[in-house]
Short mmCIF file of C-alpha atoms and ligand atoms in Angstrom, two decimals:
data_model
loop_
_atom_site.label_atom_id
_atom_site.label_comp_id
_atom_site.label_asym_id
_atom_site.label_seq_id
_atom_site.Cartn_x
_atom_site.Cartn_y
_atom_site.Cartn_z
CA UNK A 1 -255.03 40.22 25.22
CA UNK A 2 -252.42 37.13 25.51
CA UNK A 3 -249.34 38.07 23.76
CA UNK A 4 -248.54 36.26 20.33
CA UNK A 5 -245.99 33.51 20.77
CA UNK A 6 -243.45 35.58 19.19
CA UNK A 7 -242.90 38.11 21.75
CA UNK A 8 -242.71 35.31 24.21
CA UNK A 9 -240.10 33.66 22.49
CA UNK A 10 -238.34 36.87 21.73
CA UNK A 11 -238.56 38.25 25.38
CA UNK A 12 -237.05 34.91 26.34
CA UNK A 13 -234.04 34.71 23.72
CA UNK A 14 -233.16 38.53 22.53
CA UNK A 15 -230.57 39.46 24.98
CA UNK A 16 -231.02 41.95 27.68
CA UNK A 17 -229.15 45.06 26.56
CA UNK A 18 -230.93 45.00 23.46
CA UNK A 19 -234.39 45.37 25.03
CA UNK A 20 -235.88 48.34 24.22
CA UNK A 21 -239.84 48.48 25.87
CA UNK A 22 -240.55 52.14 24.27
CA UNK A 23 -241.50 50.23 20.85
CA UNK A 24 -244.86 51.14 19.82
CA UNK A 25 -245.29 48.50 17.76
CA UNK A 26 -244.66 46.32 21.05
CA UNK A 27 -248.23 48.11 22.03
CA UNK A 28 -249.82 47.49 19.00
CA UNK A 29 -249.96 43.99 19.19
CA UNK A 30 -249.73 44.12 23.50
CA UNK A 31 -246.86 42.29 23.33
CA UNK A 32 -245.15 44.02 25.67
CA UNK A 33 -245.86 42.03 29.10
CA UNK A 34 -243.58 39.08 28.50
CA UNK A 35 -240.67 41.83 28.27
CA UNK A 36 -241.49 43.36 31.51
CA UNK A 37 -242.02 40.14 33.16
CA UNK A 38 -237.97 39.46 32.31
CA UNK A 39 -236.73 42.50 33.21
CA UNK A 40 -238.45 42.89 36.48
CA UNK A 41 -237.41 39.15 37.08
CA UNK A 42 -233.75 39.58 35.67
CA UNK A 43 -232.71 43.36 35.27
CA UNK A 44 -235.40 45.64 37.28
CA UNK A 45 -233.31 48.52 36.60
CA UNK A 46 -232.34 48.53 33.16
CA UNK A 47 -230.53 50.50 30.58
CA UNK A 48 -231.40 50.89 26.88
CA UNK A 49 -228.75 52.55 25.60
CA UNK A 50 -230.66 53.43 22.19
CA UNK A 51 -234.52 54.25 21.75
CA UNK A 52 -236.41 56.43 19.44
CA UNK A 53 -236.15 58.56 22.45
CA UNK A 54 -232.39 58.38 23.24
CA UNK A 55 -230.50 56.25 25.82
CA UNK A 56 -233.12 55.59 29.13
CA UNK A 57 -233.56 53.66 32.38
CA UNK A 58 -236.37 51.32 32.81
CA UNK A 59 -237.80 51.04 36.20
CA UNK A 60 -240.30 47.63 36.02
CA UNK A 61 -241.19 46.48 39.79
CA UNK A 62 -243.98 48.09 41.72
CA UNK A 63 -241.93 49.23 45.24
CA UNK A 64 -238.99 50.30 42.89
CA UNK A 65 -241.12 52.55 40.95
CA UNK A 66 -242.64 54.01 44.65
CA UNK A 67 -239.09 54.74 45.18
CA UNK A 68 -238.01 56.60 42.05
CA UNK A 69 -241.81 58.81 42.64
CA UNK A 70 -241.22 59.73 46.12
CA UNK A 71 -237.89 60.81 45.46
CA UNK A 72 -238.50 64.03 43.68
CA UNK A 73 -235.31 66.14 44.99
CA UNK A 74 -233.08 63.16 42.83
CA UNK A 75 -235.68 62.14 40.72
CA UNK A 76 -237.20 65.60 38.94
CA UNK A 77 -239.99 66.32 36.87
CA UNK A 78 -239.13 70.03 36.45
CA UNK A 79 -239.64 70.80 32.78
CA UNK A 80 -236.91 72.98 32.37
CA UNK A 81 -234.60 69.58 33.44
CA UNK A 82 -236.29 67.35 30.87
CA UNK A 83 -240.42 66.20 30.42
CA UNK A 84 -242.30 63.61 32.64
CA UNK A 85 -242.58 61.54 29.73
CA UNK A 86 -239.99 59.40 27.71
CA UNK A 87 -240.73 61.69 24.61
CA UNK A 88 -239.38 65.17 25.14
CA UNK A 89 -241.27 66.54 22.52
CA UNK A 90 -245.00 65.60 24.30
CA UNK A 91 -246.19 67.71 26.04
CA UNK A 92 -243.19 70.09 25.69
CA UNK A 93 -244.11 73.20 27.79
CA UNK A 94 -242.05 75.00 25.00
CA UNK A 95 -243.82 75.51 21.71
CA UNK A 96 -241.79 76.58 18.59
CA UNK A 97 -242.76 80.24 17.58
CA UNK A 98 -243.13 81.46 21.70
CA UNK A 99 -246.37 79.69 22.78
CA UNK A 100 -245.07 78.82 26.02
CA UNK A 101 -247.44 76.12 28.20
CA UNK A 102 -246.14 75.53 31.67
CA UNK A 103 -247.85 72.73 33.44
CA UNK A 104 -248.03 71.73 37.24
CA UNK A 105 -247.22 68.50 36.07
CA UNK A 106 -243.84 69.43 34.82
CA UNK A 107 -242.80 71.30 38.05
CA UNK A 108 -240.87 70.26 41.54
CA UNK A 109 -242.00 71.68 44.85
CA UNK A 110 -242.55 74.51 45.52
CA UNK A 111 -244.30 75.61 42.41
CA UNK A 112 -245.84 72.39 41.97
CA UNK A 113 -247.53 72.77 45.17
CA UNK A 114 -249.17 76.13 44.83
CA UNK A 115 -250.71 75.44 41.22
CA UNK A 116 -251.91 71.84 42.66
CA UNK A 117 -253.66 73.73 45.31
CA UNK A 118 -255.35 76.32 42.78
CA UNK A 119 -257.13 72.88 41.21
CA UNK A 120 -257.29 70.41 44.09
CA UNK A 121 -260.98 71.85 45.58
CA UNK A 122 -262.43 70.98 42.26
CA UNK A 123 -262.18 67.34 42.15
CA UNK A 124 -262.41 67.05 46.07
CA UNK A 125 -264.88 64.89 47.08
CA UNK A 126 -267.72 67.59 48.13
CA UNK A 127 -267.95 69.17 44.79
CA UNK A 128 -267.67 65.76 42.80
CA UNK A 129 -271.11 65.14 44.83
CA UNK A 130 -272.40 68.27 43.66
CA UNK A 131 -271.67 67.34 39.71
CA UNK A 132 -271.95 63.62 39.70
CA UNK A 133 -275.64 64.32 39.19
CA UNK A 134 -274.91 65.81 36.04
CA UNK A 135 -272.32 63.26 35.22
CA UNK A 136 -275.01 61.10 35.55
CA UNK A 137 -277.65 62.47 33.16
CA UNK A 138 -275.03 62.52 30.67
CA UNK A 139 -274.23 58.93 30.87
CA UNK A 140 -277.98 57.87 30.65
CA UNK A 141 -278.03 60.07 27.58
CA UNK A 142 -275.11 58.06 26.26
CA UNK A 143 -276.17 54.95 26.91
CA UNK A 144 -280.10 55.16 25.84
CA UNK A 145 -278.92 56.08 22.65
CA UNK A 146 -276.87 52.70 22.18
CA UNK A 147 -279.29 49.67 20.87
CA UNK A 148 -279.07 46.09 21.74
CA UNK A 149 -278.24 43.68 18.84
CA UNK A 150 -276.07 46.47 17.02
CA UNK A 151 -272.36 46.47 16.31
CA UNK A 152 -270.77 49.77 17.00
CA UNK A 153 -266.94 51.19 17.95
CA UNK A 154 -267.76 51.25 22.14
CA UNK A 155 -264.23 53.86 22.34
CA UNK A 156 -266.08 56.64 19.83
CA UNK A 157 -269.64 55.91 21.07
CA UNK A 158 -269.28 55.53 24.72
CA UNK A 159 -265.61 56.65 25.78
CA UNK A 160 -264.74 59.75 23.83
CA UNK A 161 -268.39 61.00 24.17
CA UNK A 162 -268.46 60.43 28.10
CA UNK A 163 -264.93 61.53 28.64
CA UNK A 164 -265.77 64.88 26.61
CA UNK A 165 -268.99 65.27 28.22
CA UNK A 166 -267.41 64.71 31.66
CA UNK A 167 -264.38 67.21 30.59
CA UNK A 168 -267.19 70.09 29.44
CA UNK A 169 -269.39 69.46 32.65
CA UNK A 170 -265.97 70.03 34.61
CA UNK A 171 -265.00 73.48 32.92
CA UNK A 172 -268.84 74.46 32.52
CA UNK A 173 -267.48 74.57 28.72
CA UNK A 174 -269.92 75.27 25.61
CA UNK A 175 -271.73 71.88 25.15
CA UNK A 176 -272.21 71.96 21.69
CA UNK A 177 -268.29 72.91 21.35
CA UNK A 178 -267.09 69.85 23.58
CA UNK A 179 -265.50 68.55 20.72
CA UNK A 180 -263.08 71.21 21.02
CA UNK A 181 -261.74 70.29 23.71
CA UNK A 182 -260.82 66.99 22.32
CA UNK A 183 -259.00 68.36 19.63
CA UNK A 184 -257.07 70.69 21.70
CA UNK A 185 -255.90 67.66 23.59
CA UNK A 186 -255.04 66.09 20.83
CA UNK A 187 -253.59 68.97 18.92
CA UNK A 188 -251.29 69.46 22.14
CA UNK A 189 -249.35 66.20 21.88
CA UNK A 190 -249.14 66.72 18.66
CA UNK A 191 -246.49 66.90 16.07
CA UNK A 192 -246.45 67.89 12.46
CA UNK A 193 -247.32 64.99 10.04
CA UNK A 194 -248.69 62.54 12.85
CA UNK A 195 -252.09 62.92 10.97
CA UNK A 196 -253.44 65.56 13.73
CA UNK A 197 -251.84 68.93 12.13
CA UNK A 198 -249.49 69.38 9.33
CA UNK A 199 -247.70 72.45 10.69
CA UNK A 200 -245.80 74.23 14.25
CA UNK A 201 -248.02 76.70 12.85
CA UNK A 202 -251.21 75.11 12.73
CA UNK A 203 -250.49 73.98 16.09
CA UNK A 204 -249.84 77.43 17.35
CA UNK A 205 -252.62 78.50 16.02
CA UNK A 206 -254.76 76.33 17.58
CA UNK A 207 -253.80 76.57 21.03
CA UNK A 208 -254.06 80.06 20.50
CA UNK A 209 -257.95 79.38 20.10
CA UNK A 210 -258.28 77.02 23.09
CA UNK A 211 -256.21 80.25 24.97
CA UNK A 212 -258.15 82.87 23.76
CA UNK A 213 -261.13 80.88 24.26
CA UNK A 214 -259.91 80.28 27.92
CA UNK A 215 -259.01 83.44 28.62
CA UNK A 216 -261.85 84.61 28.15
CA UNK A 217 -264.00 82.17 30.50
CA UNK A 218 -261.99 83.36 32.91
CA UNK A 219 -262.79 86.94 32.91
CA UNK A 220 -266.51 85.94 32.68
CA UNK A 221 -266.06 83.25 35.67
CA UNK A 222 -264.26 85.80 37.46
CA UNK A 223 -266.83 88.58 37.19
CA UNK A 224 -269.49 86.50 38.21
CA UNK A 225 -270.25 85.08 41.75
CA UNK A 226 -268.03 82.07 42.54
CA UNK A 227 -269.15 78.20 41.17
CA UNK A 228 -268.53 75.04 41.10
CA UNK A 229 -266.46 74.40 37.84
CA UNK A 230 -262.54 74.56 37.52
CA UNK A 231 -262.40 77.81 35.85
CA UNK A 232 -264.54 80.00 38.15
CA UNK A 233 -262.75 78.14 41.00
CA UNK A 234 -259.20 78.99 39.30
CA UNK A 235 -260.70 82.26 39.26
CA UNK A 236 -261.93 83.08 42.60
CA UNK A 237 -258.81 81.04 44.01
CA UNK A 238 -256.23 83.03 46.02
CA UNK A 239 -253.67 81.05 44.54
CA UNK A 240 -254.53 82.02 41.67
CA UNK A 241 -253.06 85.50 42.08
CA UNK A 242 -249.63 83.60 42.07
CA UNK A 243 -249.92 82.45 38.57
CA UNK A 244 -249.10 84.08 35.28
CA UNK A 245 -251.78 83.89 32.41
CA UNK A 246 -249.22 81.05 30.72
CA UNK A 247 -249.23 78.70 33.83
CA UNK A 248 -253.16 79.27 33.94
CA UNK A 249 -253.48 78.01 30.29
CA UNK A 250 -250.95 75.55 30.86
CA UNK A 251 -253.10 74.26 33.73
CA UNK A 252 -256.64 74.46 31.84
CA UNK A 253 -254.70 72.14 29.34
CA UNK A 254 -253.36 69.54 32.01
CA UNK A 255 -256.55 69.00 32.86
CA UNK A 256 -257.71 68.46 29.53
CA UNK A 257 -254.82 66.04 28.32
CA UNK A 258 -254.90 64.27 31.86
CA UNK A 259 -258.13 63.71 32.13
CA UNK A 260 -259.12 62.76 28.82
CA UNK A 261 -257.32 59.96 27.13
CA UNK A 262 -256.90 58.65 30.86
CA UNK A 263 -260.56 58.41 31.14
CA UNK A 264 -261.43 57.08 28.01
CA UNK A 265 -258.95 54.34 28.00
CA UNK A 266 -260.28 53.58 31.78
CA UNK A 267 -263.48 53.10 29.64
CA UNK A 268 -262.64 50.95 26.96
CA UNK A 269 -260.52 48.91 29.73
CA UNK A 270 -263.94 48.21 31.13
CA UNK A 271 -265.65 46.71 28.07
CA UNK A 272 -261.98 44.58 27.35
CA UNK A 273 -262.12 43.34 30.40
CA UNK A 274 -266.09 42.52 30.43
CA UNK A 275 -265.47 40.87 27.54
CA UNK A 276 -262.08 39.10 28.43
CA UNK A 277 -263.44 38.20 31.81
CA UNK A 278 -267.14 37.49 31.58
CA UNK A 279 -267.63 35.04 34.61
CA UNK A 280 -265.92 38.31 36.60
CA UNK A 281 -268.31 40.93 34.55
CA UNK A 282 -271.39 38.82 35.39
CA UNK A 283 -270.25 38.68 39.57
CA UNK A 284 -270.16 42.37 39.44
CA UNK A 285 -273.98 42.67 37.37
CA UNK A 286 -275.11 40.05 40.30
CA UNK A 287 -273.48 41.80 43.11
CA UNK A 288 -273.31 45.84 41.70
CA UNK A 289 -271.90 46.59 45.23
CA UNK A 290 -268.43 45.36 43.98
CA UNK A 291 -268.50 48.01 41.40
CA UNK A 292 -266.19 50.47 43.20
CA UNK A 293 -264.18 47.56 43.87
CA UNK A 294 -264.26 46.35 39.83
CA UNK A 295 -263.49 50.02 38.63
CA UNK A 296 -260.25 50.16 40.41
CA UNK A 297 -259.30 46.62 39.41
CA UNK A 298 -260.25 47.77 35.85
CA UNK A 299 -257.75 51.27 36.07
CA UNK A 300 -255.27 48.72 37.35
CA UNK A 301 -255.70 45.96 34.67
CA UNK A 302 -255.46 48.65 31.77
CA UNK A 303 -253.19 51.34 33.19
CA UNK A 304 -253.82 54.26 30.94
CA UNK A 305 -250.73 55.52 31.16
CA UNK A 306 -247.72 53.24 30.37
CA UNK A 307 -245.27 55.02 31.97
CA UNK A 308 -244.16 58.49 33.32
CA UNK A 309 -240.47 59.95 33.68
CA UNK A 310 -238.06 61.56 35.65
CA UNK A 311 -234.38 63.29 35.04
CA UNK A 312 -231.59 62.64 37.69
CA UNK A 313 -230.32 65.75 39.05
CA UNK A 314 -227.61 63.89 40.52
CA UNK A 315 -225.49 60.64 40.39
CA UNK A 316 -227.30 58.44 42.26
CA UNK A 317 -227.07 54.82 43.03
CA UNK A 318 -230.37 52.89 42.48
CA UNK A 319 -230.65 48.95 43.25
CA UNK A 320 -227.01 48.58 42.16
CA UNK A 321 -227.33 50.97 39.76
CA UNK A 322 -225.13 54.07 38.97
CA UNK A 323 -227.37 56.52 37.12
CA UNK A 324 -226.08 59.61 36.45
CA UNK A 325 -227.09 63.29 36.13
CA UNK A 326 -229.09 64.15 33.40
CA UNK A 327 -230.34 60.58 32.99
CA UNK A 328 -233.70 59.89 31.75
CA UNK A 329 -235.52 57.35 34.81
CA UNK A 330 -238.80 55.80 33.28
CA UNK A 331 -241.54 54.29 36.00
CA UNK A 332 -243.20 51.68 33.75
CA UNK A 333 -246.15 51.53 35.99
CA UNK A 334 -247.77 48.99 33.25
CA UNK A 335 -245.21 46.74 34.85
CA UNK A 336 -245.71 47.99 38.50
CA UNK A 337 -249.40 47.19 38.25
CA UNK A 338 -247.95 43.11 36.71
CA UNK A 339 -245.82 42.51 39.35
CA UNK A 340 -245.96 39.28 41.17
CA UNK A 341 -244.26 40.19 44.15
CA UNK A 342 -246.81 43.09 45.13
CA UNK A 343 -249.73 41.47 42.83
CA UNK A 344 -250.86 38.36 43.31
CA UNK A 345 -252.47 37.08 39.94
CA UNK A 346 -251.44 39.73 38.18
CA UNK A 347 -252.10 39.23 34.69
CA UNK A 348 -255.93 39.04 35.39
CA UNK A 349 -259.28 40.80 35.49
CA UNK A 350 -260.10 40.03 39.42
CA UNK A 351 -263.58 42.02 39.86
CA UNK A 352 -263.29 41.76 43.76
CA UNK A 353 -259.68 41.42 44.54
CA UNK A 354 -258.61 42.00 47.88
CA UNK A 355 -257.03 46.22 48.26
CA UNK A 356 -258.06 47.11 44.70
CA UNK A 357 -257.05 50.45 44.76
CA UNK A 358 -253.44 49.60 45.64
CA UNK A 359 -252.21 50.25 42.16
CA UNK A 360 -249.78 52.36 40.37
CA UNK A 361 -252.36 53.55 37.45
CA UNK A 362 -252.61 57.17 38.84
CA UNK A 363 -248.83 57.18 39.73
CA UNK A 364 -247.39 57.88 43.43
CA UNK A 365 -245.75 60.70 45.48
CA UNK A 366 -246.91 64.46 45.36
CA UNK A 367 -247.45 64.49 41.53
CA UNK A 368 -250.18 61.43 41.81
CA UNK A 369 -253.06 61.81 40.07
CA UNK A 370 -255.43 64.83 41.30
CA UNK A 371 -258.35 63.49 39.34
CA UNK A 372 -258.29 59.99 40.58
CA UNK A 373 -261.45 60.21 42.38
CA UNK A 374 -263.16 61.92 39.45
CA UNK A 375 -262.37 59.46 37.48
CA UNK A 376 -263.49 56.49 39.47
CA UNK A 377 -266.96 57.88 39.60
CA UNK A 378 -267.20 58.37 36.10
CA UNK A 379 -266.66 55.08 35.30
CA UNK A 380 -268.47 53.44 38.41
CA UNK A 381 -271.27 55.41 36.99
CA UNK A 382 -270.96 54.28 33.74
CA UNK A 383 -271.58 50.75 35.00
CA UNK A 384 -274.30 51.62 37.25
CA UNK A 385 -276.50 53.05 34.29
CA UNK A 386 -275.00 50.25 32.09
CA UNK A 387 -276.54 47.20 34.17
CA UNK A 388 -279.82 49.43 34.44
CA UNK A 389 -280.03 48.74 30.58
CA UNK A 390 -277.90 46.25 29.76
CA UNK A 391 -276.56 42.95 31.03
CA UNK A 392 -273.68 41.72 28.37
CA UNK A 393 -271.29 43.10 26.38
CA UNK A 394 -269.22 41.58 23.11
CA UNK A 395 -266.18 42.47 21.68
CA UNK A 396 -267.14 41.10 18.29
CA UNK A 397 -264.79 42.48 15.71
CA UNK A 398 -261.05 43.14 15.48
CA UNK A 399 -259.79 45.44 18.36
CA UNK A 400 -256.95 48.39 17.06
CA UNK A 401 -254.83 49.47 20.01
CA UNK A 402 -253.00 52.95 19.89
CA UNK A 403 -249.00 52.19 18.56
CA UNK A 404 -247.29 54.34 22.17
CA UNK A 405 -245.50 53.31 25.31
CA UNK A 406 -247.33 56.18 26.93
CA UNK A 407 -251.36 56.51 26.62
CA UNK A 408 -251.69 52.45 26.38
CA UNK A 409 -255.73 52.29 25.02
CA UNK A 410 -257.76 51.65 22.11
CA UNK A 411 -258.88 53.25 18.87
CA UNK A 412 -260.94 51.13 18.18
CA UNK A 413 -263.65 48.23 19.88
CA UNK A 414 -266.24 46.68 18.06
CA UNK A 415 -268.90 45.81 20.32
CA UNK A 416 -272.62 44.08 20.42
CA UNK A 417 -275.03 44.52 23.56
CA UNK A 418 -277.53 42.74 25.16
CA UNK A 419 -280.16 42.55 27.47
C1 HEM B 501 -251.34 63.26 37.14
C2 HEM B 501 -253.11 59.03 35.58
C3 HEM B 501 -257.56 60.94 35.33
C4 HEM B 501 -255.63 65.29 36.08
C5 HEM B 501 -251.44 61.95 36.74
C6 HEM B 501 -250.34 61.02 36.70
C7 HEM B 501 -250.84 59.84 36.26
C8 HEM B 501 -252.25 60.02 36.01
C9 HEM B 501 -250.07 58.56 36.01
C10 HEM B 501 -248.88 61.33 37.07
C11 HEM B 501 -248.52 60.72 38.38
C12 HEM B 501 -247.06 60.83 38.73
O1 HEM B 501 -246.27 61.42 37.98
O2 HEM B 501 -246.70 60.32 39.81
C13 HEM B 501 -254.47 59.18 35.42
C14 HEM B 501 -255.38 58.09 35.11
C15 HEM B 501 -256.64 58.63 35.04
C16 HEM B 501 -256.52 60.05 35.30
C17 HEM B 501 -254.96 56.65 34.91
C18 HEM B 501 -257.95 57.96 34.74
C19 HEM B 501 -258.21 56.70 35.03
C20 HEM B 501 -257.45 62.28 35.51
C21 HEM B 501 -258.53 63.24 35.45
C22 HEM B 501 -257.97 64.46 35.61
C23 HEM B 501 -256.55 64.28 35.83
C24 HEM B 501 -259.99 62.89 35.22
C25 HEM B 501 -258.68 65.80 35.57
C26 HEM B 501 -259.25 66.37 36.48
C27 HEM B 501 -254.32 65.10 36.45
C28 HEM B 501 -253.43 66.17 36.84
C29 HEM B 501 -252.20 65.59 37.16
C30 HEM B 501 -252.35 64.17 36.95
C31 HEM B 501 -253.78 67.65 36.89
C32 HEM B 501 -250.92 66.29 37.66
C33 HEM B 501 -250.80 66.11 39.14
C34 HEM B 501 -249.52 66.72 39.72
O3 HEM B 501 -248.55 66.92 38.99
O4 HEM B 501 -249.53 67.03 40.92
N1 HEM B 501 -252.60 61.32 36.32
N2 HEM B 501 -255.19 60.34 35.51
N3 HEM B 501 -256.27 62.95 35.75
N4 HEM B 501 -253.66 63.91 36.54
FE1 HEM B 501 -254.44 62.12 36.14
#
């Protein structure tokens, strides 16, 4: 979406240390690029000395973001130093009332490393052969149940359903539960009064389900000869035997929050961008070998997630910089993936740009994403079954974007197919 005039104007007059790109109503209205574009031009590592969030460093050009990521013995993502987010409260491996949920995501070497491992043969590329099959028959499901001519929200219909689907094929999960595993995602980035629970306690309560509920696939996977989902893996892995039942719900949950809003927004990317970008949409339906090529642009163009975060252990002196210990260090990688100097054309949709996957979408260093290949196939097969029944798609209503600097993504897409 083009940014309204005002945030141009503002980006260009309000004066540097008063920017402040955590707003969410700057991603709302998408009116955040013009912001980015000054600060990576005049002030690529900058400090807002007040947010929602507390005073933090913003991080806006691509190779300065590579920098920060690889850099994880300054730069940590250890959860008992701060979060990987802006926000310490998402996420938060500590939940009031004693729940505790350590994540893999929220740990330095060498813990990181041995829970990555316990995950990691899952969404290698032999056993995403074995289940894109499935993935497959899902999607066809998905999409022979959408009509041509009809008006319908394309993020409900087609990205939550797929993304659940996907998430339940992944665990082996209860089909006709999947929808609990949405709402535990949700529920887990939760906070009381957000409209998702009302309580700490409900919370708890909860994600004592989605444990108990975990736990016990567990035991069941672990009895039983070894498969191909993530739980009987987790179970039969000898990593595994390093990890306390916590970290192992912690995990199950990681890989529900990562790969579900993620996903989804990946989705809804891809009917923005068909929509934004038609001439590009219709080389891809002419040529469906640039698909591949068109998914990664498309993870690019939307980057699901705005930003993640790191805490200086240290003083350190960045670009000219003086951060200091205990300093919150975002990686916009919204900006990253809009920067000129790495990017050329950066703003647009480019269906067959030249080194598509060079992109800072699924992050960098050893915490990038582990589901980045997943991913791409379920949305290059998404498109595969979609120009098997359809050959347009219409944004044809007013588009609602979700109001945070970290999942950036859609609520809601009105849409209209046709042949
Ligand atoms: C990590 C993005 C899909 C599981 C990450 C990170 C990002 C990200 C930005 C952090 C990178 C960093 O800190 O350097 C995305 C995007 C996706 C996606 C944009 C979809 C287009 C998935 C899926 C899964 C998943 C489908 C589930 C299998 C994870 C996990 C981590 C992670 C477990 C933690 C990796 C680590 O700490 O070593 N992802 N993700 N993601 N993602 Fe994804």
């Amino acid at each position: 979406m083009t940014p309204s005039v005002n945030d141009e104007e503002l980006a260009r007059t309000t004066p540097l240390d008063q920017f402040d790109v955590s707003r969410p109503e700057l991603y709302l209205r998408e009116g955040l690029h013009p912001y980015f574009k000054r600060l990576r031009d005049e002030d690529p590592v900058h400090y807002c000395k007040q947010s929602a969030y507390g005073p933090y460093w913003s991080v806006t050009r691509f190779e300065d973001c590579v920098a920060i990521d690889t850099n994880h013995k300054v730069f940590s993502s250890d959860a008992s130093v701060g979060s990987f987010v802006l926000d310490d409260a998402t996420l938060n491996p500590v939940v009031e009332n004693g729940l505790f949920l350590p994540n893999f995501l929220g740990m330095d070497p060498p813990r990181h490393d041995i829970h990555r491992k316990v995950v990691s043969p899952a969404v290698a590329p032999e056993n995403l052969e074995r289940i894109e099959p499935l993935i497959r028959q899902r999607s066809q499901k998905v999409l022979d149940s959408l009509s041509i001519g009809e008006t319908f929200n394309w993020v409900e219909r087609v990205s939550i359903e797929l993304t659940t689907m996907m998430l339940a094929t992944l665990l082996d999960f209860n089909f006709e539960e999947r929808r609990n595993l949405t709402r535990w995602s949700d529920v887990v980035t939760a906070s009381p009064g957000d409209g998702v629970i009302e309580s700490w306690e409900q919370r708890e309560k909860e994600l004592r389900q989605c444990e108990a509920t975990f736990q016990k696939m567990f035991a069941e996977r672990k009895a039983a000869p070894p498969k191909s989902d993530l739980i009987s893996m987790m179970a039969h892995s000898p990593e595994m035997a390093d990890i306390t039942p916590e970290e192992f719900l912690g995990t199950v949950v990681l890989l529900i929050v990562g790969g579900n809003d993620t996903t989804r927004n990946s989705m809804s990317g891809s009917a923005m961008a068909a929509h934004l970008y038609p001439a590009e949409f219709e080389k891809v339906r002419s040529n469906q070998a640039l698909i591949p090529s068109a998914v990664s642009e498309t993870i690019r163009w939307q980057t699901p997630i705005a930003h993640m975060r790191r805490t200086a252990l240290c003083d350190y002196e960045f670009r000219g910089k003086q951060i200091r210990k205990g300093d919150k260090v975002v990686m916009w990688y919204l900006s990253a993936n809009r920067d000129e100097r790495v990017i050329a054309n950066p703003m647009a949709f480019i269906a067959d740009r030249k080194n598509p996957r060079h992109h800072m979408s699924f992050g960098f260093g050893i915490h990038r994403c582990v589901g980045n290949r997943l991913a791409e196939m379920q949305v290059r097969v998404l498109w595969e079954e979609f120009f098997k029944r359809f050959s347009k798609i219409e944004v044809v209503g007013e588009v609602t974007r979700i109001p945070s600097c970290l999942i950036h993504g859609y609520t809601s897409i009105p849409v209209r197919l046709s042949k």
